[in-house]
XYZ file of C-alpha atoms in Angstrom:
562
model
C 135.626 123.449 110.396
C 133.099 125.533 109.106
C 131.738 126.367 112.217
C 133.284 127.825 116.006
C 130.317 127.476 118.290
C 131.407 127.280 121.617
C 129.142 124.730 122.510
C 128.436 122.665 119.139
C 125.802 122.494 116.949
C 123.213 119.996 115.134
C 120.606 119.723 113.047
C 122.320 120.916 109.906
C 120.496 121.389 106.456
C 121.771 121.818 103.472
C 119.365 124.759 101.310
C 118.385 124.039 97.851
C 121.303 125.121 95.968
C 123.544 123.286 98.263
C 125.320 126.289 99.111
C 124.387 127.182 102.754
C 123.802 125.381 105.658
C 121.331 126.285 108.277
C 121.973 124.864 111.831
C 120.766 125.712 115.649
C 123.173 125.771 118.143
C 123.244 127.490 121.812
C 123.986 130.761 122.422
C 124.850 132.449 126.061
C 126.683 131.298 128.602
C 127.161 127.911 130.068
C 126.531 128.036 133.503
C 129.045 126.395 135.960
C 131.899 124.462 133.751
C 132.950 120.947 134.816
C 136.244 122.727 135.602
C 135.184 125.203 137.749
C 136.954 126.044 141.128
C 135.283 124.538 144.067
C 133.469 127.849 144.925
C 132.050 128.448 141.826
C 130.406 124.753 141.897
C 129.072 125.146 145.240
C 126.865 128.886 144.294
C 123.314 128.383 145.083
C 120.906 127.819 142.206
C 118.115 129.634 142.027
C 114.553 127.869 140.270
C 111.558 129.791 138.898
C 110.511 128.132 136.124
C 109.077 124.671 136.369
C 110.822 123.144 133.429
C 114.148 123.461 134.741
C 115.516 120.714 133.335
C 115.052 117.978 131.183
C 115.966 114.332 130.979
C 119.116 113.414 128.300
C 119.714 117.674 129.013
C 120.066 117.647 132.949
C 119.835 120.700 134.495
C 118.778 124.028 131.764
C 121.649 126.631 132.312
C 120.849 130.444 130.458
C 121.166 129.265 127.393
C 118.921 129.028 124.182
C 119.272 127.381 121.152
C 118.529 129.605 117.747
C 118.881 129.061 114.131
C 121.980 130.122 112.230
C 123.243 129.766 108.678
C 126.705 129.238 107.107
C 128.035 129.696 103.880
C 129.281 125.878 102.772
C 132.439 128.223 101.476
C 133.090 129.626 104.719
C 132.916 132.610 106.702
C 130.883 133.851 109.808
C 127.863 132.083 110.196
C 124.585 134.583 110.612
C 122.086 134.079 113.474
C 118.736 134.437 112.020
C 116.698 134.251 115.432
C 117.252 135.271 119.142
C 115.739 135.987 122.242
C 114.700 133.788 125.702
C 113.225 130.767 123.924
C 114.395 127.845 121.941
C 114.387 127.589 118.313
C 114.652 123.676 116.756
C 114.007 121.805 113.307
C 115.071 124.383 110.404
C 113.366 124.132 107.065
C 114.427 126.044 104.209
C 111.885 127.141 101.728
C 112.273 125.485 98.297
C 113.717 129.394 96.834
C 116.362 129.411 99.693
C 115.082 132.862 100.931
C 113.122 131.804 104.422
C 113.908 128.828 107.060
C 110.848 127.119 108.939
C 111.382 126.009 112.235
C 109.915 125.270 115.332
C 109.530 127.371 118.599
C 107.517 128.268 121.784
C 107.508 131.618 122.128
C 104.171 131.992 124.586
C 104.438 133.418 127.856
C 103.782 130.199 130.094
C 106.946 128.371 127.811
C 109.099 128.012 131.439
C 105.864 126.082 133.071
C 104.208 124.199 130.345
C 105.289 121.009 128.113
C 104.111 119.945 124.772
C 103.405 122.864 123.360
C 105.224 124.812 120.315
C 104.179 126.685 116.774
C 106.070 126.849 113.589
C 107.420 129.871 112.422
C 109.707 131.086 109.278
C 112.609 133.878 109.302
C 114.392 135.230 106.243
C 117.030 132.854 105.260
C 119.300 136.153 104.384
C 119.523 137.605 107.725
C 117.972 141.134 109.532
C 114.418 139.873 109.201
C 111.455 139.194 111.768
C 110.732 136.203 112.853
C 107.240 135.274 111.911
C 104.667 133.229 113.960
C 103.095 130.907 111.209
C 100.621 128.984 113.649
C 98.573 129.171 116.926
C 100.020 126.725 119.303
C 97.442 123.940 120.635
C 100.028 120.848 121.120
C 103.428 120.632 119.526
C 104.801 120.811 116.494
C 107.651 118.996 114.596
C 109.472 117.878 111.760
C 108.609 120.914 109.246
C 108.621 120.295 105.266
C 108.664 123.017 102.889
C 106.513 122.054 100.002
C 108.734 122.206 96.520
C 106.129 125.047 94.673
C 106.764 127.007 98.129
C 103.279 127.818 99.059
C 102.951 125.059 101.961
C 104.671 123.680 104.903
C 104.002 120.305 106.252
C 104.771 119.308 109.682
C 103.890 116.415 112.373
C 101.420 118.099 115.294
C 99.430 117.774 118.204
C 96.126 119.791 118.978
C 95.592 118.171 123.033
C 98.401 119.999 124.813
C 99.401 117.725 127.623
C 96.936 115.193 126.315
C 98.970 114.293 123.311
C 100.431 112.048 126.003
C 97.399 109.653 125.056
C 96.206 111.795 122.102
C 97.421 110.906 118.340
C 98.934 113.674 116.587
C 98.642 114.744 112.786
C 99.884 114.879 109.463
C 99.197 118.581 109.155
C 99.629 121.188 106.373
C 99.838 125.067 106.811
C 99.999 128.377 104.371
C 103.259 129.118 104.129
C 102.165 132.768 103.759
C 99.752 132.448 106.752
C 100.589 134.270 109.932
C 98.677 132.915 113.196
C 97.055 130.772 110.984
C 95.125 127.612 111.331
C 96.705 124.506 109.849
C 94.882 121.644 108.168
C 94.757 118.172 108.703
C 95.837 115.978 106.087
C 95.759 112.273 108.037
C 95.643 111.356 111.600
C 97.003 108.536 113.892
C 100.719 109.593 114.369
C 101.642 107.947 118.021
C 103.807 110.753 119.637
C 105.872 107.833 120.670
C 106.156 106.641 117.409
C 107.545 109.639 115.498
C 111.141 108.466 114.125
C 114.998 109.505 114.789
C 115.001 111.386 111.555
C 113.271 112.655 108.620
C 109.619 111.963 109.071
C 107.693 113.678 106.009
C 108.377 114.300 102.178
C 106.862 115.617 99.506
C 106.095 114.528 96.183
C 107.478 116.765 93.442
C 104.496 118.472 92.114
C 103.657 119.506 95.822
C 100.001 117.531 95.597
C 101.263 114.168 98.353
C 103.192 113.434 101.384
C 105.149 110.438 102.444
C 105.236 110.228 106.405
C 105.971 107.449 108.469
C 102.872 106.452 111.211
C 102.657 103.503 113.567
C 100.575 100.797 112.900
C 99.897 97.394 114.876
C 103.343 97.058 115.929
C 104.975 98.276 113.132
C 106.773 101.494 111.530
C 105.113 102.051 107.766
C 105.764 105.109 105.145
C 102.529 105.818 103.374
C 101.512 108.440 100.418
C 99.106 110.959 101.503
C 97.157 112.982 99.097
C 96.884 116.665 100.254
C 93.074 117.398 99.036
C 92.121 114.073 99.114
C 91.272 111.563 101.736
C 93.266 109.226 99.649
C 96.270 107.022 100.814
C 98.601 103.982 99.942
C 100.842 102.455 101.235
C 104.643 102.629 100.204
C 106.680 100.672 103.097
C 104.317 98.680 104.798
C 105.211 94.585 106.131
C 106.309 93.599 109.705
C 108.917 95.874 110.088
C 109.615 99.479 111.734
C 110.613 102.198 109.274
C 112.778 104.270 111.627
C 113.430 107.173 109.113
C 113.695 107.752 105.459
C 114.843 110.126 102.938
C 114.500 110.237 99.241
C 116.471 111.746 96.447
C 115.957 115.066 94.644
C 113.968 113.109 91.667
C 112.372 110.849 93.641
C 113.966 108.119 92.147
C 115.923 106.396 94.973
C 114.683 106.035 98.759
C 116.911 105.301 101.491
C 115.196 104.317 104.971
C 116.549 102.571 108.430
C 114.548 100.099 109.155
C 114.431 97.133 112.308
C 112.088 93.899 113.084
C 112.677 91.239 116.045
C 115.107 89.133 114.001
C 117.065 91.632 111.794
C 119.077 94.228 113.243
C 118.520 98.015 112.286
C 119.565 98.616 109.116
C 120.156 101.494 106.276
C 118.294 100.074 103.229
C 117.866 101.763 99.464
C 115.606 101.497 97.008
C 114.047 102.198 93.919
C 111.330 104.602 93.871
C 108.648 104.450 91.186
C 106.594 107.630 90.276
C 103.320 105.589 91.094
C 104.767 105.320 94.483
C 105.996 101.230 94.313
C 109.281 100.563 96.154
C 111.468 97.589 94.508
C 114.563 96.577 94.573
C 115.284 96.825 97.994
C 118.688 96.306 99.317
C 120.959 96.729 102.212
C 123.552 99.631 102.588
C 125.046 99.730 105.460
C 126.038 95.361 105.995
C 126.596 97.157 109.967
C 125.164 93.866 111.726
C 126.909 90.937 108.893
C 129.179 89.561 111.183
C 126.236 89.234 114.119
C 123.768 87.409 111.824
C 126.612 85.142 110.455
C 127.380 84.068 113.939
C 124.124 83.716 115.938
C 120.867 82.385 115.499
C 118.141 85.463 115.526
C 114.935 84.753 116.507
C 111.815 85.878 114.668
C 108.307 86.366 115.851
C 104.662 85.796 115.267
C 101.194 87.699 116.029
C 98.569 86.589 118.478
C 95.357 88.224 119.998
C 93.894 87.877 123.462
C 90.495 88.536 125.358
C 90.922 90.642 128.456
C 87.976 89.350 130.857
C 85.886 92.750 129.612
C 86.193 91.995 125.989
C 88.772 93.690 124.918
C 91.255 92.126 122.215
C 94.503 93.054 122.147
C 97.596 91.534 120.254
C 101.544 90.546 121.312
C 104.301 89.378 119.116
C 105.821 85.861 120.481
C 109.152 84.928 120.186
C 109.931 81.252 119.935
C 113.673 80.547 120.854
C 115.822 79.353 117.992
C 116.722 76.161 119.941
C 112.833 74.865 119.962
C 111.969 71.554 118.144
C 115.577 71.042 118.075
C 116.585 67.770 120.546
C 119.424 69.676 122.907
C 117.165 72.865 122.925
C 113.541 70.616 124.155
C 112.429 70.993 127.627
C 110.166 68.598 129.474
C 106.890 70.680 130.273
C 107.484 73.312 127.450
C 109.063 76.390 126.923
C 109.720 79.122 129.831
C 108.334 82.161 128.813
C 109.100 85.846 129.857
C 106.378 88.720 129.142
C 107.975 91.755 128.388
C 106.179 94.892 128.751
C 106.903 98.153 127.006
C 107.351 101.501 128.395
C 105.248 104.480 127.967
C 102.675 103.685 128.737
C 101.724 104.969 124.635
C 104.727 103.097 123.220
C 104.600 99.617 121.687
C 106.556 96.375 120.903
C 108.132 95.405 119.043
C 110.861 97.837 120.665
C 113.229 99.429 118.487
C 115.575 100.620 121.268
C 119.566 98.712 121.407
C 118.650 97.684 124.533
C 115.357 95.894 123.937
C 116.399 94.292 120.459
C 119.665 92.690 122.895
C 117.520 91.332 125.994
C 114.996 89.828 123.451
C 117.461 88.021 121.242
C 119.409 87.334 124.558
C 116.764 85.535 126.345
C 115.800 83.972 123.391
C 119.341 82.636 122.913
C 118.980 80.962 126.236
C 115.782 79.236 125.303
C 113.352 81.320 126.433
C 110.352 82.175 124.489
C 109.132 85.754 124.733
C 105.725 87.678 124.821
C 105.673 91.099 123.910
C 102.216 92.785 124.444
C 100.578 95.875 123.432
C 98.252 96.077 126.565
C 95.442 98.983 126.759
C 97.434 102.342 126.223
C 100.050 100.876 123.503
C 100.430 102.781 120.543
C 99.622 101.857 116.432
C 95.937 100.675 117.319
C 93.678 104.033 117.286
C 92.950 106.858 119.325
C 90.570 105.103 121.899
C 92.891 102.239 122.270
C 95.710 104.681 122.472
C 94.142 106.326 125.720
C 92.499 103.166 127.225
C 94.991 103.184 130.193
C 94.371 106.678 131.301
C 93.415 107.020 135.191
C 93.450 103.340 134.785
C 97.026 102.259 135.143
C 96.946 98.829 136.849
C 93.602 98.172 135.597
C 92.858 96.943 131.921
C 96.249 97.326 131.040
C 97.420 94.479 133.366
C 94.157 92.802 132.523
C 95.114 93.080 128.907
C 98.896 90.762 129.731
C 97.337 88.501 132.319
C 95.123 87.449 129.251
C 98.037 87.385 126.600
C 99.467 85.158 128.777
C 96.850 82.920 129.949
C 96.701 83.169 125.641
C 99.748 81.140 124.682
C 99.861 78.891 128.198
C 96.712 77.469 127.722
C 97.331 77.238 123.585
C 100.865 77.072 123.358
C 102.929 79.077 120.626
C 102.361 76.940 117.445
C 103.754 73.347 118.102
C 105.594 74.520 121.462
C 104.254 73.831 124.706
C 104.666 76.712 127.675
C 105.514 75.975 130.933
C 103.545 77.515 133.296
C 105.580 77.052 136.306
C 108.334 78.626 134.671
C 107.355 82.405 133.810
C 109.045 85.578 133.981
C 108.524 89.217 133.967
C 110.568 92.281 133.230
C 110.300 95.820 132.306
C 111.363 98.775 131.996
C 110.158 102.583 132.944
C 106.422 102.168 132.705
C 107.217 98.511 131.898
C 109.085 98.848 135.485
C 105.844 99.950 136.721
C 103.611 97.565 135.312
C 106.285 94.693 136.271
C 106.289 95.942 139.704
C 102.238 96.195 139.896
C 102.106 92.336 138.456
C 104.420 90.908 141.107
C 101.810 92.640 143.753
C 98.743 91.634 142.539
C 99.786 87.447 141.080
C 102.509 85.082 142.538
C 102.464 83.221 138.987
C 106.026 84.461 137.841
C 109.126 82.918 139.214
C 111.295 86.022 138.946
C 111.234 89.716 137.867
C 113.104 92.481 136.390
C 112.250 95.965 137.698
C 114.051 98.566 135.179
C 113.556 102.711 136.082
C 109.945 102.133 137.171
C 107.221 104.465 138.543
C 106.306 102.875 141.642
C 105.139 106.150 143.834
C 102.843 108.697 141.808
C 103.241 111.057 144.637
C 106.943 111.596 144.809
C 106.965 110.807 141.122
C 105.357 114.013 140.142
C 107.489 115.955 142.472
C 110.739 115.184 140.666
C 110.021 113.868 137.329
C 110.518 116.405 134.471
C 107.681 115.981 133.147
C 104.988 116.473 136.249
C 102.156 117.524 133.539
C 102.375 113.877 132.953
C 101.605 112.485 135.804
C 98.668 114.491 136.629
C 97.320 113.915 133.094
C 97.885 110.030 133.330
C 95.821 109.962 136.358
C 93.385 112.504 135.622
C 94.574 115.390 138.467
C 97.067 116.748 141.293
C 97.967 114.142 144.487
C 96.120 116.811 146.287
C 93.044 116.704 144.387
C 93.129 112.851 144.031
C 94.834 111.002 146.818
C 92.713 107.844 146.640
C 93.861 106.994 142.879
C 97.347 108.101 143.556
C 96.963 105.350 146.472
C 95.601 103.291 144.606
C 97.853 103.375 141.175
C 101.231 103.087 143.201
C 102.751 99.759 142.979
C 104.280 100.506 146.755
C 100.918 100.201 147.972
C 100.834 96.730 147.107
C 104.389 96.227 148.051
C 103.608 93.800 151.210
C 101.947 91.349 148.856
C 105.215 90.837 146.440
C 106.758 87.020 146.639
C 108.643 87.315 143.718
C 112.328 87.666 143.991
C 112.751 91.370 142.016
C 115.869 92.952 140.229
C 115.773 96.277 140.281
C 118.087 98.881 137.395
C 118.323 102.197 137.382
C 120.428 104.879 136.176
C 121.198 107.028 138.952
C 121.307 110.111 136.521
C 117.489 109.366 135.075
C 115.607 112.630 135.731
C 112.472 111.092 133.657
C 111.280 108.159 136.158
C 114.131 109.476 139.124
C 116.047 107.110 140.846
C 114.520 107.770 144.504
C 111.448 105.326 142.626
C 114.120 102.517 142.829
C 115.163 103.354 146.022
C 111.614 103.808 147.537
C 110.497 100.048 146.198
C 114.058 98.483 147.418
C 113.498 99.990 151.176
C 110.165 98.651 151.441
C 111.107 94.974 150.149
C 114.195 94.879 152.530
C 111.502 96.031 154.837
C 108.942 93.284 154.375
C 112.121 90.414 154.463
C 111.906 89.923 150.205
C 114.734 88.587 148.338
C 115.597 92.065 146.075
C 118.408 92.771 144.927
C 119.046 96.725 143.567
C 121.779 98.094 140.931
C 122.631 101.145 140.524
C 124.356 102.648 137.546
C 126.589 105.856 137.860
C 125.115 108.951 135.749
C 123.324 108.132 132.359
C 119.688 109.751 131.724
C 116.524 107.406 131.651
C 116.892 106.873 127.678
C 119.994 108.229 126.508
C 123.551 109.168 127.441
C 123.521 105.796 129.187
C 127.224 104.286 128.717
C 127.774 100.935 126.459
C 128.866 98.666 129.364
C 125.888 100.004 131.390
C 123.068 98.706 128.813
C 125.318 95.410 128.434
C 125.751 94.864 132.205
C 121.329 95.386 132.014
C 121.367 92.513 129.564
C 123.641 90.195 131.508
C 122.246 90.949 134.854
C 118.528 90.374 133.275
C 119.401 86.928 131.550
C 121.425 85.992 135.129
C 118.851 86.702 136.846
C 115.844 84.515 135.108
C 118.559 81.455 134.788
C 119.330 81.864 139.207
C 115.176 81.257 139.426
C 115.038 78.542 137.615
């Protein structure tokens, strides 16, 4: 191994000359071991900062993550940075002599979220640390330009508003210190930004590739640097997860997803004028999946909220429709699905979506996925159309996407409107609880990790500076909205028969929401019934069987209120 950290490492890159590695990894000790004796596990902990933890983390411990470099060779690695702060996303400089990377260094770091600067450190070792930007919002993904003198990156400028605030396609002097960076494009959901690489240059350090949401799907366009010019490179109903492309700019490889095709890793040729042919599939991971079941594909519609507003959803007609075994007298049931977020947007990407929809489709369900109010990929004012309005145009926005394809149908297919459905999961879990208290029009529903109490949510979420953005203060300063906007309010006036699935480890949308929406239905008499899985976060470190068991239980569900 060329490394020994004690407690791993990631985010390795390789520097120009292939000969080093830069990595972060954490440094200081790691609080109380799994193994510990009983004594040392049952020390008090003692809080002061309000970030104390994070979801997919748990619980911080002292210590901090900072760059370090290894020779590819061998030998001890070299920490480049230190000191109370986390250090993320290294960058080497086209010359190998500095490393970009990304950092919040300010004062209020322990209390505040969204917020970090780039910054650059000789590569070699001994040197300063230098702050390259002022922080307003966050920054990410840093690309060193190839004739040195810029560095790209993906920020905000909002702070906490980049909840509901696009970020940027920005550009900064690489020389600058405290300096002011410059926008090249706009529109980047913060949702939206991919699992991987996200920007590129273009060898003669005048255009960027970077990959932005748009209506639904994940695109890479060309940006010129000085120019207001762009074109588009990977565009089509897909989502471009990540891409990557090869020292001449030849060859592109990219991951890439859509309702019926399974993520793949796809290559490419890459043209100088920026065309992409000759497409073709690397990786062949999900051959054996499409050989033996039927995916189903989707198609775009629009709906009229009763306030004017358009918004669009992606329907999914189940493989089995037209056929004679798969027609049903009436039409086709039809579950909406509703996103998280609230700033994300369907088509999901996410294992567990992709299964559920092709699962329920399987069965003969059709599908709506929405992009109410809020939803990402459809501009800034769209983008922040739920804010201090969850509940409100939002659910407006799927009533109408329904009332859309019952009253016209999906193509040639009939819908059933005795025969609807509703699930989703963490704001999707709220918005599926809020529509089973405010319509009795849906025969069943799936509750996953909602937000169903804005007042105990901001008390042990996370992410608190969420909640009081979302709904435009503090429970103290605005009792009557948090009222209002809690699902539990309404909980008396639920019919359905609910599901509810949570992970009890989820420190983003915590378990006690679950808990809080079960007690009140048991309350009331309702037919509920509640799972809980063991450990897991709200989006990741959740086991296999767990997001399987989601799927069955989901499917199981529907089919028992038929």
């Amino acid at each position: 191994a060329l490394t020994t950290a004690e407690h791993g490492v990631s985010q390795p890159a390789f520097s120009p000359d292939g000969a080093r590695i830069a990595y972060v990894a954490p440094v200081g000790p790691a609080g109380v071991a799994d193994d510990a004796s009983p004594a040392e596990k049952r020390k008090p902990r003692v809080i002061t900062n309000l970030k104390w933890r994070l979801d997919g983390v748990g619980a911080f411990d002292d210590r901090r993550q900072h760059v370090f470099v290894v020779d590819v060779d061998g030998g001890d690695a070299i920490q480049l940075t230190n000191g109370d702060w986390d250090d993320d996303a290294p960058a080497w400089s086209p010359d190998g002599t500095q490393i970009a990377f990304v950092s919040d260094r300010r004062r209020r770091r322990h209390d505040d979220l969204l917020r970090s600067d780039l910054w650059a450190v000789p590569a070699g070792g001994g040197g300063k640390a230098r702050r390259l930007t002022r922080a307003r919002g966050a920054a990410a993904f840093p690309a060193w330009s190839p004739d040195g003198h810029s560095i790209a990156f993906i920020g905000g400028e909002h702070g906490d508003e980049f909840w509901a605030r696009s970020a940027n396609l920005m550009v900064i002097d690489a020389a600058a210190t405290n300096g002011e960076p410059r926008v090249v494009a706009s529109g980047f959901a913060r949702l939206g930004v991919p699992e991987g690489p996200a920007v590129a240059w273009m060898p003669d350090s005048a255009a960027l590739y970077a990959v932005r949401i748009e209506r639904g799907t994940g695109v890479v366009r060309r940006f010129a640097v000085r120019h207001d010019k762009q074109k588009a490179v990977l565009t089509g109903d897909r989502r471009v997860g990540a891409f990557t492309l090869s020292a001449d700019r030849t060859r592109m490889a990219f991951v890439s997803t859509w309702v019926g095709e399974p993520s793949e890793i796809y290559a490419a040729r890459h043209r100088a004028d920026g065309r992409v042919t000759d497409e073709r599939i690397l990786s062949h991971a999900n051959d054996e999946l499409c050989a033996t079941v039927a995916l189903a594909g989707c198609r775009r519609v629009t709906s009229t909220a009763p306030d004017g507003t358009e918004s669009e959803s992606f329907v999914v007609v189940p493989p089995s429709a037209g056929k004679s075994k798969g027609k049903r007298k009436g039409g086709l049931p039809l579950v909406l699905d509703i996103h998280g977020g609230p700033h994300g947007f369907h088509p999901g990407a996410s294992t567990t979506t992709w299964a559920i929809t092709q699962t329920l489709a399987g069965a003969g369900y059709a599908l709506l996925l929405s992009n109410p109010r809020g939803s990402a990929g459809y501009g800034e004012e769209f983008l922040g159309g739920c804010v201090q309005d969850w509940g409100g145009g939002d659910y407006d926005d799927l009533m109408a996407a329904v009332d859309r394809v019952v009253d016209g149908g999906i193509g040639d297919h009939a819908v059933d409107a005795a025969h609807l459905y509703v699930w989703g999961y963490s704001y999707g879990g709220f918005m599926t609880s809020w529509v089973v208290g405010h319509t009795q029009r849906f025969r069943a529903a799936v509750v996953g990790a909602p937000v169903v109490d804005h007042v105990s949510m901001i008390g042990t979420t996370d992410i608190p500076h969420f909640s009081a953005y979302e709904l435009g203060g503090l429970p103290w300063e605005r009792p009557d909205v948090y009222a209002k906007r809690a699902p539990i309010t309404y909980a008396p006036d639920i019919r359905t028969p609910v599901l509810l699935l949570h992970q009890e480890g989820d420190l983003r949308c915590p378990i006690g929401q679950s808990d809080q929406l079960f007690a009140a239905l048991k309350l009331l008499g309702r037919q509920v019934e509640y799972v809980r899985y063991p450990g897991g976060f709200h989006a990741v470190g959740v086991a296999p069987s767990h997001l399987v068991d989601r799927v069955r239980r989901t499917a199981e569900w529907f089919a028992r209120h038929q």
